GROMACS .gro file of C-alpha atoms in nm:
model
  435
    1MET     CA    1  -4.093  24.880 -11.500
    2THR     CA    2  -3.861  24.760 -11.226
    3HIS     CA    3  -3.567  24.996 -11.171
    4ILE     CA    4  -3.257  24.816 -11.048
    5MET     CA    5  -2.957  25.004 -10.914
    6ILE     CA    6  -2.617  24.834 -10.891
    7ALA     CA    7  -2.355  24.994 -10.667
    8GLY     CA    8  -2.014  24.908 -10.815
    9GLY     CA    9  -1.887  24.878 -11.170
   10GLY     CA   10  -1.643  24.594 -11.117
   11ILE     CA   11  -1.671  24.235 -11.234
   12ALA     CA   12  -1.968  24.155 -11.010
   13GLY     CA   13  -2.160  24.471 -11.093
   14LEU     CA   14  -2.105  24.462 -11.468
   15THR     CA   15  -2.192  24.092 -11.489
   16ALA     CA   16  -2.506  24.162 -11.289
   17ALA     CA   17  -2.606  24.437 -11.533
   18LEU     CA   18  -2.558  24.205 -11.832
   19SER     CA   19  -2.737  23.917 -11.660
   20LEU     CA   20  -3.035  24.134 -11.566
   21HIS     CA   21  -3.056  24.269 -11.919
   22ALA     CA   22  -3.047  23.914 -12.059
   23ALA     CA   23  -3.328  23.824 -11.818
   24GLY     CA   24  -3.548  24.101 -11.961
   25PHE     CA   25  -3.482  24.396 -11.731
   26ASP     CA   26  -3.422  24.729 -11.905
   27ARG     CA   27  -3.407  24.993 -11.629
   28ILE     CA   28  -3.063  24.926 -11.484
   29THR     CA   29  -2.828  25.189 -11.340
   30VAL     CA   30  -2.469  25.105 -11.244
   31VAL     CA   31  -2.315  25.359 -11.006
   32GLU     CA   32  -1.935  25.350 -10.995
   33ALA     CA   33  -1.722  25.555 -10.754
   34ALA     CA   34  -1.425  25.584 -10.992
   35ARG     CA   35  -1.436  25.868 -11.243
   36GLU     CA   36  -1.426  25.613 -11.522
   37ILE     CA   37  -1.416  25.236 -11.548
   38GLN     CA   38  -1.053  25.158 -11.624
   39PRO     CA   39  -0.890  24.820 -11.691
   40LEU     CA   40  -0.675  24.790 -11.379
   41GLY     CA   41  -0.526  24.511 -11.170
   42ALA     CA   42  -0.333  24.194 -11.239
   43GLY     CA   43  -0.437  23.844 -11.343
   44LEU     CA   44  -0.706  23.609 -11.231
   45ASN     CA   45  -0.848  23.269 -11.316
   46ILE     CA   46  -1.210  23.216 -11.411
   47MET     CA   47  -1.326  22.861 -11.336
   48PRO     CA   48  -1.544  22.663 -11.579
   49ASN     CA   49  -1.864  22.720 -11.378
   50ALA     CA   50  -1.828  23.096 -11.429
   51VAL     CA   51  -1.705  23.063 -11.789
   52ARG     CA   52  -2.025  22.869 -11.856
   53GLU     CA   53  -2.224  23.171 -11.736
   54LEU     CA   54  -2.017  23.418 -11.940
   55ASP     CA   55  -2.069  23.195 -12.243
   56SER     CA   56  -2.444  23.210 -12.182
   57LEU     CA   57  -2.409  23.589 -12.202
   58GLY     CA   58  -2.237  23.556 -12.541
   59LEU     CA   59  -1.893  23.666 -12.422
   60LEU     CA   60  -1.671  23.359 -12.456
   61SER     CA   61  -1.539  23.439 -12.804
   62ARG     CA   62  -1.444  23.791 -12.693
   63LEU     CA   63  -1.270  23.655 -12.384
   64ASP     CA   64  -1.081  23.394 -12.586
   65GLU     CA   65  -0.917  23.680 -12.777
   66CYS     CA   66  -0.743  23.808 -12.464
   67ALA     CA   67  -0.714  23.503 -12.238
   68VAL     CA   68  -0.538  23.167 -12.214
   69ARG     CA   69  -0.731  22.844 -12.175
   70THR     CA   70  -0.551  22.694 -11.876
   71GLY     CA   71  -0.494  22.321 -11.920
   72GLU     CA   72  -0.291  22.225 -11.615
   73LEU     CA   73  -0.229  22.329 -11.255
   74ARG     CA   74   0.080  22.209 -11.072
   75TYR     CA   75   0.162  22.222 -10.701
   76TYR     CA   76   0.527  22.225 -10.590
   77HIS     CA   77   0.720  22.198 -10.266
   78ARG     CA   78   0.937  22.506 -10.226
   79GLY     CA   79   1.240  22.285 -10.275
   80GLY     CA   80   1.126  22.205 -10.629
   81GLY     CA   81   0.954  21.872 -10.580
   82LEU     CA   82   0.633  21.821 -10.776
   83ILE     CA   83   0.339  21.754 -10.543
   84SER     CA   84   0.066  21.709 -10.802
   85ARG     CA   85  -0.044  21.784 -11.159
   86GLU     CA   86  -0.412  21.848 -11.220
   87PRO     CA   87  -0.576  21.884 -11.562
   88ARG     CA   88  -0.794  22.194 -11.578
   89GLY     CA   89  -1.083  22.311 -11.789
   90LEU     CA   90  -1.141  22.112 -12.109
   91ALA     CA   91  -0.851  21.881 -12.024
   92ALA     CA   92  -1.031  21.783 -11.702
   93GLY     CA   93  -1.350  21.691 -11.883
   94TYR     CA   94  -1.539  22.018 -11.847
   95LEU     CA   95  -1.748  22.144 -12.138
   96TRP     CA   96  -1.610  22.493 -12.074
   97PRO     CA   97  -1.249  22.605 -12.030
   98GLN     CA   98  -1.075  22.763 -11.736
   99LEU     CA   99  -0.951  23.107 -11.838
  100SER     CA  100  -0.639  23.286 -11.719
  101ILE     CA  101  -0.690  23.653 -11.798
  102HIS     CA  102  -0.582  24.000 -11.696
  103ARG     CA  103  -0.848  24.150 -11.470
  104GLY     CA  104  -0.842  24.464 -11.683
  105ASP     CA  105  -0.918  24.267 -11.999
  106LEU     CA  106  -1.212  24.091 -11.836
  107GLN     CA  107  -1.348  24.419 -11.705
  108ARG     CA  108  -1.305  24.583 -12.047
  109VAL     CA  109  -1.500  24.304 -12.221
  110LEU     CA  110  -1.778  24.333 -11.963
  111ALA     CA  111  -1.789  24.713 -11.976
  112ASP     CA  112  -1.799  24.718 -12.356
  113ALA     CA  113  -2.087  24.472 -12.354
  114VAL     CA  114  -2.279  24.681 -12.100
  115ARG     CA  115  -2.241  24.992 -12.315
  116ASP     CA  116  -2.341  24.803 -12.630
  117ARG     CA  117  -2.647  24.635 -12.480
  118LEU     CA  118  -2.771  24.879 -12.216
  119GLY     CA  119  -2.648  25.209 -12.360
  120SER     CA  120  -2.378  25.452 -12.251
  121ASP     CA  121  -2.605  25.605 -11.983
  122ALA     CA  122  -2.636  25.276 -11.793
  123VAL     CA  123  -2.310  25.345 -11.606
  124VAL     CA  124  -2.284  25.660 -11.394
  125ALA     CA  125  -1.916  25.711 -11.304
  126GLY     CA  126  -1.768  25.933 -11.036
  127VAL     CA  127  -2.061  25.876 -10.800
  128ARG     CA  128  -2.046  25.674 -10.479
  129VAL     CA  129  -2.301  25.551 -10.229
  130GLY     CA  130  -2.292  25.781  -9.929
  131GLY     CA  131  -2.552  25.594  -9.729
  132LEU     CA  132  -2.897  25.445  -9.750
  133GLU     CA  133  -3.227  25.441  -9.570
  134THR     CA  134  -3.481  25.160  -9.588
  135SER     CA  135  -3.851  25.239  -9.599
  136ALA     CA  136  -4.131  25.031  -9.450
  137ASP     CA  137  -4.190  24.851  -9.781
  138GLY     CA  138  -3.825  24.745  -9.798
  139ARG     CA  139  -3.723  24.989 -10.071
  140ALA     CA  140  -3.390  25.168 -10.027
  141ARG     CA  141  -3.339  25.540 -10.056
  142VAL     CA  142  -2.978  25.561 -10.169
  143LEU     CA  143  -2.786  25.875 -10.081
  144LEU     CA  144  -2.534  25.961 -10.353
  145ALA     CA  145  -2.220  26.171 -10.337
  146HIS     CA  146  -2.018  26.290 -10.633
  147ARG     CA  147  -1.651  26.202 -10.610
  148ASP     CA  148  -1.560  26.570 -10.645
  149GLY     CA  149  -1.856  26.699 -10.448
  150ARG     CA  150  -2.014  26.850 -10.756
  151GLY     CA  151  -2.198  26.755 -11.074
  152ARG     CA  152  -2.439  26.468 -11.118
  153GLY     CA  153  -2.504  26.278 -10.798
  154GLY     CA  154  -2.375  26.548 -10.565
  155GLY     CA  155  -2.611  26.547 -10.267
  156ALA     CA  156  -2.874  26.358 -10.467
  157SER     CA  157  -3.061  26.040 -10.391
  158MET     CA  158  -3.218  25.753 -10.583
  159GLU     CA  159  -3.500  25.519 -10.486
  160PRO     CA  160  -3.468  25.207 -10.699
  161ASP     CA  161  -3.705  24.913 -10.674
  162VAL     CA  162  -3.402  24.691 -10.606
  163LEU     CA  163  -3.053  24.784 -10.481
  164ILE     CA  164  -2.759  24.550 -10.542
  165GLY     CA  165  -2.440  24.609 -10.346
  166ALA     CA  166  -2.157  24.502 -10.575
  167ASP     CA  167  -1.903  24.749 -10.440
  168GLY     CA  168  -1.632  24.515 -10.317
  169ILE     CA  169  -1.472  24.419  -9.989
  170ARG     CA  170  -1.507  24.773  -9.850
  171SER     CA  171  -1.867  24.800  -9.965
  172ALA     CA  172  -2.057  25.115  -9.872
  173VAL     CA  173  -2.384  24.924  -9.909
  174ARG     CA  174  -2.267  24.650  -9.675
  175ALA     CA  175  -2.141  24.910  -9.427
  176ALA     CA  176  -2.478  25.085  -9.428
  177LEU     CA  177  -2.653  24.756  -9.357
  178ASN     CA  178  -2.393  24.651  -9.096
  179PRO     CA  179  -2.270  24.978  -8.940
  180ASP     CA  180  -2.079  24.811  -8.656
  181GLU     CA  181  -1.875  24.571  -8.869
  182GLY     CA  182  -1.552  24.770  -8.909
  183GLU     CA  183  -1.250  24.694  -9.126
  184PRO     CA  184  -1.188  24.356  -9.292
  185PRO     CA  185  -0.992  24.124  -9.060
  186TRP     CA  186  -0.627  24.065  -9.151
  187ASN     CA  187  -0.445  23.733  -9.107
  188GLY     CA  188  -0.096  23.885  -9.092
  189MET     CA  189   0.001  23.790  -9.448
  190LEU     CA  190   0.098  24.027  -9.727
  191VAL     CA  191   0.032  23.957 -10.094
  192PHE     CA  192   0.254  24.107 -10.364
  193ARG     CA  193   0.113  24.106 -10.715
  194GLY     CA  194   0.229  24.205 -11.059
  195VAL     CA  195   0.253  24.125 -11.428
  196SER     CA  196   0.572  24.051 -11.622
  197ARG     CA  197   0.653  24.022 -11.992
  198VAL     CA  198   0.854  23.699 -12.016
  199PRO     CA  199   1.003  23.511 -12.315
  200ALA     CA  200   0.750  23.244 -12.408
  201HIS     CA  201   1.000  22.959 -12.376
  202ARG     CA  202   1.071  23.063 -12.015
  203ALA     CA  203   0.712  23.121 -11.907
  204GLY     CA  204   0.585  22.765 -11.903
  205THR     CA  205   0.253  22.650 -12.038
  206PHE     CA  206   0.095  22.571 -11.701
  207MET     CA  207  -0.022  22.743 -11.386
  208PHE     CA  208   0.170  22.660 -11.070
  209ILE     CA  209   0.140  22.718 -10.696
  210ALA     CA  210   0.453  22.657 -10.493
  211GLY     CA  211   0.577  22.711 -10.140
  212ASP     CA  212   0.549  22.593  -9.784
  213ASP     CA  213   0.363  22.687  -9.467
  214ARG     CA  214   0.496  23.047  -9.471
  215GLN     CA  215   0.567  23.149  -9.831
  216LYS     CA  216   0.380  23.090 -10.152
  217ALA     CA  217   0.412  23.180 -10.520
  218VAL     CA  218   0.137  23.161 -10.780
  219VAL     CA  219   0.254  23.204 -11.141
  220TYR     CA  220   0.080  23.155 -11.475
  221PRO     CA  221   0.079  23.289 -11.833
  222MET     CA  222  -0.233  23.480 -11.933
  223THR     CA  223  -0.168  23.571 -12.297
  224HIS     CA  224  -0.060  23.376 -12.602
  225PRO     CA  225   0.295  23.436 -12.734
  226ILE     CA  226   0.337  23.765 -12.918
  227GLY     CA  227   0.636  23.899 -13.106
  228ILE     CA  228   0.798  24.231 -13.021
  229GLY     CA  229   0.874  24.449 -13.320
  230GLY     CA  230   0.791  24.170 -13.562
  231SER     CA  231   1.014  23.916 -13.389
  232ALA     CA  232   0.937  23.547 -13.383
  233GLY     CA  233   1.054  23.218 -13.234
  234ARG     CA  234   1.242  23.248 -12.905
  235ASP     CA  235   1.190  23.625 -12.902
  236ARG     CA  236   0.817  23.587 -12.858
  237HIS     CA  237   0.682  23.692 -12.519
  238VAL     CA  238   0.379  23.631 -12.299
  239LEU     CA  239   0.231  23.824 -12.009
  240VAL     CA  240   0.279  23.630 -11.687
  241ASN     CA  241   0.079  23.695 -11.374
  242TRP     CA  242   0.241  23.640 -11.037
  243ALA     CA  243   0.121  23.664 -10.677
  244LEU     CA  244   0.344  23.606 -10.377
  245ALA     CA  245   0.227  23.563 -10.018
  246MET     CA  246   0.435  23.579  -9.701
  247PRO     CA  247   0.403  23.698  -9.340
  248ALA     CA  248   0.440  24.071  -9.286
  249THR     CA  249   0.687  23.993  -9.007
  250ASP     CA  250   0.931  23.865  -9.271
  251ILE     CA  251   0.938  24.203  -9.449
  252VAL     CA  252   1.154  24.473  -9.293
  253GLY     CA  253   0.940  24.764  -9.179
  254ALA     CA  254   0.616  24.614  -9.307
  255GLY     CA  255   0.280  24.666  -9.142
  256ARG     CA  256  -0.071  24.579  -9.243
  257GLY     CA  257  -0.019  24.716  -9.593
  258ASP     CA  258  -0.284  24.876  -9.806
  259TRP     CA  259  -0.489  24.798 -10.116
  260ASN     CA  260  -0.310  24.836 -10.446
  261ARG     CA  261  -0.008  25.015 -10.293
  262PRO     CA  262   0.290  25.037 -10.533
  263VAL     CA  263   0.610  24.889 -10.387
  264PRO     CA  264   0.955  24.815 -10.534
  265VAL     CA  265   1.010  24.453 -10.635
  266ALA     CA  266   1.335  24.461 -10.440
  267LYS     CA  267   1.129  24.483 -10.120
  268PHE     CA  268   1.044  24.111 -10.140
  269ALA     CA  269   1.222  23.950 -10.439
  270HIS     CA  270   1.521  23.828 -10.235
  271HIS     CA  271   1.290  23.599 -10.039
  272TYR     CA  272   1.234  23.397 -10.358
  273GLU     CA  273   1.591  23.341 -10.471
  274GLY     CA  274   1.637  22.991 -10.611
  275TRP     CA  275   1.266  22.928 -10.663
  276GLU     CA  276   1.249  22.753 -10.999
  277PHE     CA  277   0.993  22.496 -11.106
  278ASP     CA  278   1.022  22.293 -11.425
  279GLY     CA  279   1.201  22.570 -11.608
  280VAL     CA  280   1.002  22.865 -11.473
  281SER     CA  281   1.220  23.086 -11.254
  282VAL     CA  282   1.036  23.307 -11.005
  283PRO     CA  283   1.332  23.551 -10.974
  284GLU     CA  284   1.345  23.578 -11.354
  285VAL     CA  285   0.974  23.653 -11.368
  286LEU     CA  286   1.006  23.916 -11.094
  287ALA     CA  287   1.302  24.080 -11.267
  288ALA     CA  288   1.083  24.135 -11.575
  289ALA     CA  289   0.810  24.317 -11.382
  290ASP     CA  290   0.750  24.686 -11.445
  291ARG     CA  291   0.596  24.737 -11.103
  292ALA     CA  292   0.449  24.555 -10.803
  293PHE     CA  293   0.158  24.614 -10.569
  294GLU     CA  294   0.111  24.517 -10.206
  295TYR     CA  295  -0.210  24.402 -10.043
  296PRO     CA  296  -0.300  24.272  -9.697
  297MET     CA  297  -0.451  23.925  -9.709
  298VAL     CA  298  -0.796  23.996  -9.574
  299ASP     CA  299  -1.145  23.859  -9.605
  300ARG     CA  300  -1.480  23.928  -9.441
  301GLU     CA  301  -1.657  23.747  -9.162
  302PRO     CA  302  -1.954  23.554  -9.303
  303LEU     CA  303  -2.278  23.744  -9.262
  304ALA     CA  304  -2.594  23.600  -9.111
  305ARG     CA  305  -2.789  23.773  -9.389
  306TRP     CA  306  -2.717  23.952  -9.717
  307THR     CA  307  -3.067  24.076  -9.789
  308HIS     CA  308  -3.254  24.359  -9.619
  309GLY     CA  309  -3.589  24.427  -9.783
  310ARG     CA  310  -3.517  24.501 -10.147
  311THR     CA  311  -3.142  24.539 -10.097
  312THR     CA  312  -2.889  24.258 -10.128
  313LEU     CA  313  -2.517  24.196 -10.178
  314ILE     CA  314  -2.313  24.008 -10.438
  315GLY     CA  315  -1.946  23.928 -10.493
  316ASP     CA  316  -1.686  24.054 -10.247
  317ALA     CA  317  -1.944  24.281 -10.086
  318ALA     CA  318  -2.129  23.966  -9.979
  319HIS     CA  319  -1.851  23.712  -9.920
  320ALA     CA  320  -1.496  23.841  -9.967
  321MET     CA  321  -1.259  23.548  -9.921
  322TYR     CA  322  -0.886  23.483  -9.921
  323PRO     CA  323  -0.738  23.466 -10.274
  324ILE     CA  324  -0.728  23.088 -10.282
  325GLY     CA  325  -0.879  22.844 -10.528
  326SER     CA  326  -0.953  23.100 -10.801
  327ASN     CA  327  -1.292  23.172 -10.651
  328GLY     CA  328  -1.315  23.548 -10.599
  329ALA     CA  329  -1.414  23.664 -10.948
  330THR     CA  330  -1.557  23.322 -11.030
  331GLN     CA  331  -1.818  23.330 -10.757
  332SER     CA  332  -1.898  23.697 -10.823
  333ILE     CA  333  -1.998  23.602 -11.177
  334VAL     CA  334  -2.214  23.314 -11.054
  335ASP     CA  335  -2.376  23.543 -10.793
  336ALA     CA  336  -2.476  23.787 -11.066
  337ARG     CA  337  -2.639  23.519 -11.277
  338ALA     CA  338  -2.816  23.361 -10.979
  339LEU     CA  339  -2.957  23.697 -10.870
  340ALA     CA  340  -3.083  23.786 -11.217
  341HIS     CA  341  -3.252  23.447 -11.243
  342ALA     CA  342  -3.422  23.490 -10.904
  343LEU     CA  343  -3.552  23.835 -10.995
  344ALA     CA  344  -3.685  23.711 -11.328
  345THR     CA  345  -3.866  23.412 -11.180
  346HIS     CA  346  -4.012  23.571 -10.863
  347PRO     CA  347  -4.256  23.858 -10.922
  348ASP     CA  348  -4.221  23.980 -10.563
  349ARG     CA  349  -3.883  24.153 -10.546
  350ALA     CA  350  -3.819  24.089 -10.177
  351GLU     CA  351  -3.903  23.720 -10.223
  352ALA     CA  352  -3.667  23.709 -10.520
  353LEU     CA  353  -3.377  23.843 -10.316
  354THR     CA  354  -3.452  23.598 -10.038
  355ALA     CA  355  -3.454  23.309 -10.286
  356TYR     CA  356  -3.118  23.422 -10.425
  357GLU     CA  357  -2.966  23.442 -10.079
  358THR     CA  358  -3.110  23.108  -9.972
  359GLU     CA  359  -2.930  22.943 -10.261
  360ARG     CA  360  -2.599  23.127 -10.253
  361ARG     CA  361  -2.517  23.234  -9.896
  362PRO     CA  362  -2.471  22.892  -9.729
  363ALA     CA  363  -2.240  22.770 -10.007
  364MET     CA  364  -2.037  23.091 -10.006
  365THR     CA  365  -2.003  23.084  -9.627
  366GLU     CA  366  -1.866  22.731  -9.654
  367LEU     CA  367  -1.623  22.844  -9.924
  368GLN     CA  368  -1.505  23.142  -9.718
  369LEU     CA  369  -1.428  22.911  -9.427
  370ALA     CA  370  -1.261  22.655  -9.655
  371ASN     CA  371  -1.028  22.926  -9.788
  372ARG     CA  372  -0.926  23.014  -9.433
  373GLN     CA  373  -0.803  22.654  -9.415
  374GLN     CA  374  -0.609  22.707  -9.743
  375GLY     CA  375  -0.861  22.522  -9.960
  376PRO     CA  376  -0.691  22.298 -10.219
  377GLU     CA  377  -0.357  22.470 -10.151
  378ALA     CA  378  -0.341  22.285  -9.820
  379VAL     CA  379  -0.141  22.019 -10.008
  380ILE     CA  380   0.161  22.253 -10.002
  381THR     CA  381   0.151  22.289  -9.625
  382LEU     CA  382   0.088  21.918  -9.586
  383ALA     CA  383   0.389  21.828  -9.801
  384HIS     CA  384   0.611  22.066  -9.606
  385ALA     CA  385   0.490  21.934  -9.270
  386ARG     CA  386   0.559  21.572  -9.367
  387ALA     CA  387   0.877  21.635  -9.566
  388PRO     CA  388   1.026  21.976  -9.479
  389GLY     CA  389   1.352  21.887  -9.651
  390GLY     CA  390   1.184  21.774  -9.973
  391PHE     CA  391   1.111  21.434 -10.121
  392THR     CA  392   1.195  21.206 -10.409
  393ASP     CA  393   0.845  21.069 -10.467
  394ILE     CA  394   0.538  21.253 -10.341
  395ALA     CA  395   0.353  20.921 -10.309
  396ASP     CA  396   0.584  20.843 -10.017
  397VAL     CA  397   0.462  21.161  -9.846
  398ILE     CA  398   0.099  21.205  -9.952
  399PRO     CA  399  -0.085  20.909 -10.107
  400PRO     CA  400  -0.251  20.985 -10.444
  401SER     CA  401  -0.592  20.912 -10.294
  402GLU     CA  402  -0.541  21.180 -10.030
  403LEU     CA  403  -0.438  21.437 -10.291
  404ALA     CA  404  -0.743  21.355 -10.502
  405GLU     CA  405  -0.976  21.378 -10.204
  406ILE     CA  406  -0.851  21.726 -10.108
  407ALA     CA  407  -0.906  21.855 -10.462
  408SER     CA  408  -1.246  21.694 -10.512
  409ARG     CA  409  -1.377  21.809 -10.173
  410TYR     CA  410  -1.296  22.171 -10.253
  411ALA     CA  411  -1.447  22.146 -10.603
  412ALA     CA  412  -1.768  22.013 -10.453
  413THR     CA  413  -1.775  22.296 -10.198
  414GLY     CA  414  -1.757  22.555 -10.475
  415ALA     CA  415  -1.998  22.361 -10.701
  416PHE     CA  416  -1.743  22.352 -10.982
  417ASP     CA  417  -1.691  21.977 -11.009
  418PRO     CA  418  -1.726  21.857 -11.372
  419LYS     CA  419  -2.057  21.676 -11.324
  420THR     CA  420  -2.228  21.981 -11.174
  421VAL     CA  421  -2.086  22.226 -11.425
  422ASN     CA  422  -2.152  22.010 -11.730
  423ALA     CA  423  -2.519  21.975 -11.636
  424GLY     CA  424  -2.556  22.326 -11.778
  425SER     CA  425  -2.647  22.661 -11.635
  426PRO     CA  426  -2.935  22.659 -11.385
  427TYR     CA  427  -2.974  23.032 -11.442
  428GLU     CA  428  -3.118  23.045 -11.792
  429VAL     CA  429  -3.441  23.242 -11.772
  430PRO     CA  430  -3.744  23.095 -11.957
  431GLU     CA  431  -3.884  23.334 -12.217
  432PRO     CA  432  -4.225  23.382 -12.047
  433ALA     CA  433  -4.047  23.498 -11.728
  434ARG     CA  434  -3.844  23.769 -11.897
  435GLY     CA  435  -3.927  24.129 -11.816
   0.00000   0.00000   0.00000
């Protein structure tokens, strides 16, 4: 039986494990560098094209328990003017919702499903990829290193029939395949992220993105109202995700930053004084945060190839992109399903990986480049450039047809326009092909 090894137990890796299992593969090993898979991070949005795939895996009801079905996205000028309102998910005519969810909750649902369906031994924690060698037949010999230098995986190796690099933007698999690549390139922006518990009546019921050509705020609720200590009414709270982006040069003493580095909210909060949009106050949201984390805004240069023999890449390991357009986790999920489908429908494993890459890499390269041009969020920069002091009616600044064209062009690039999504999943594996 085909043995498939997945490097990385994040969203991409866990979805790949579930997708492969659903396609009939039973020998799957997920190797995760962390000592245990923990629900960490802040919020994210899963677009309908990825929710469709999670629904095919039987996970939508579980996700609905810990997520919000986002119905509207609003763009604002930093001065408060409304640029546009876009229906999302079911409200936009999709057959599947858009989900706003804590990354930790999504990862927990995925990890629980992997343990239930593949068994507790399917995930080997505390073991990282230390390198790999490729044999003449394209099979990888994966060198493993235990996180503590001892125990299972210490100095060992594994020779799977297929190796999937799902180990993120600083992927060890990608680095082994591209040893001269170096660190992810930085665009000079810092991103501050966190989660706040906010009174429901002050949190809004929509997702918004606001700012100008230098600063941006993304804010949205990701839980339904809950009472604290049995309270009700105006005392009910929701968890609100927020992400703020600004140049490092605007932050005193700031440099490139680091991944997931804790920082005090006071380091950046004063740059957002007065930012309030239809009743949602950014300073109020920030004041309710327990902690904040700083990240450099980085991506990866598009690769000329993802696949080497029987080794390939998915998710951020393949196509890390700027956090724009809610496409990071979304496209990782679609990658996983596409790869499982290719492996199930192509008996030759190397041909399967090539078929997967042929479908996914050109589209993801286009999306990476689109995000470098701000994707759909370009409307904020456009509004500021044409009306830096604000406006009374956005139609006097950006015609409705131009706004619609920017949004539809990006949706088509990511293949998450309603017509494409509603056609159904192209990754369902016919029964005779399973196993």
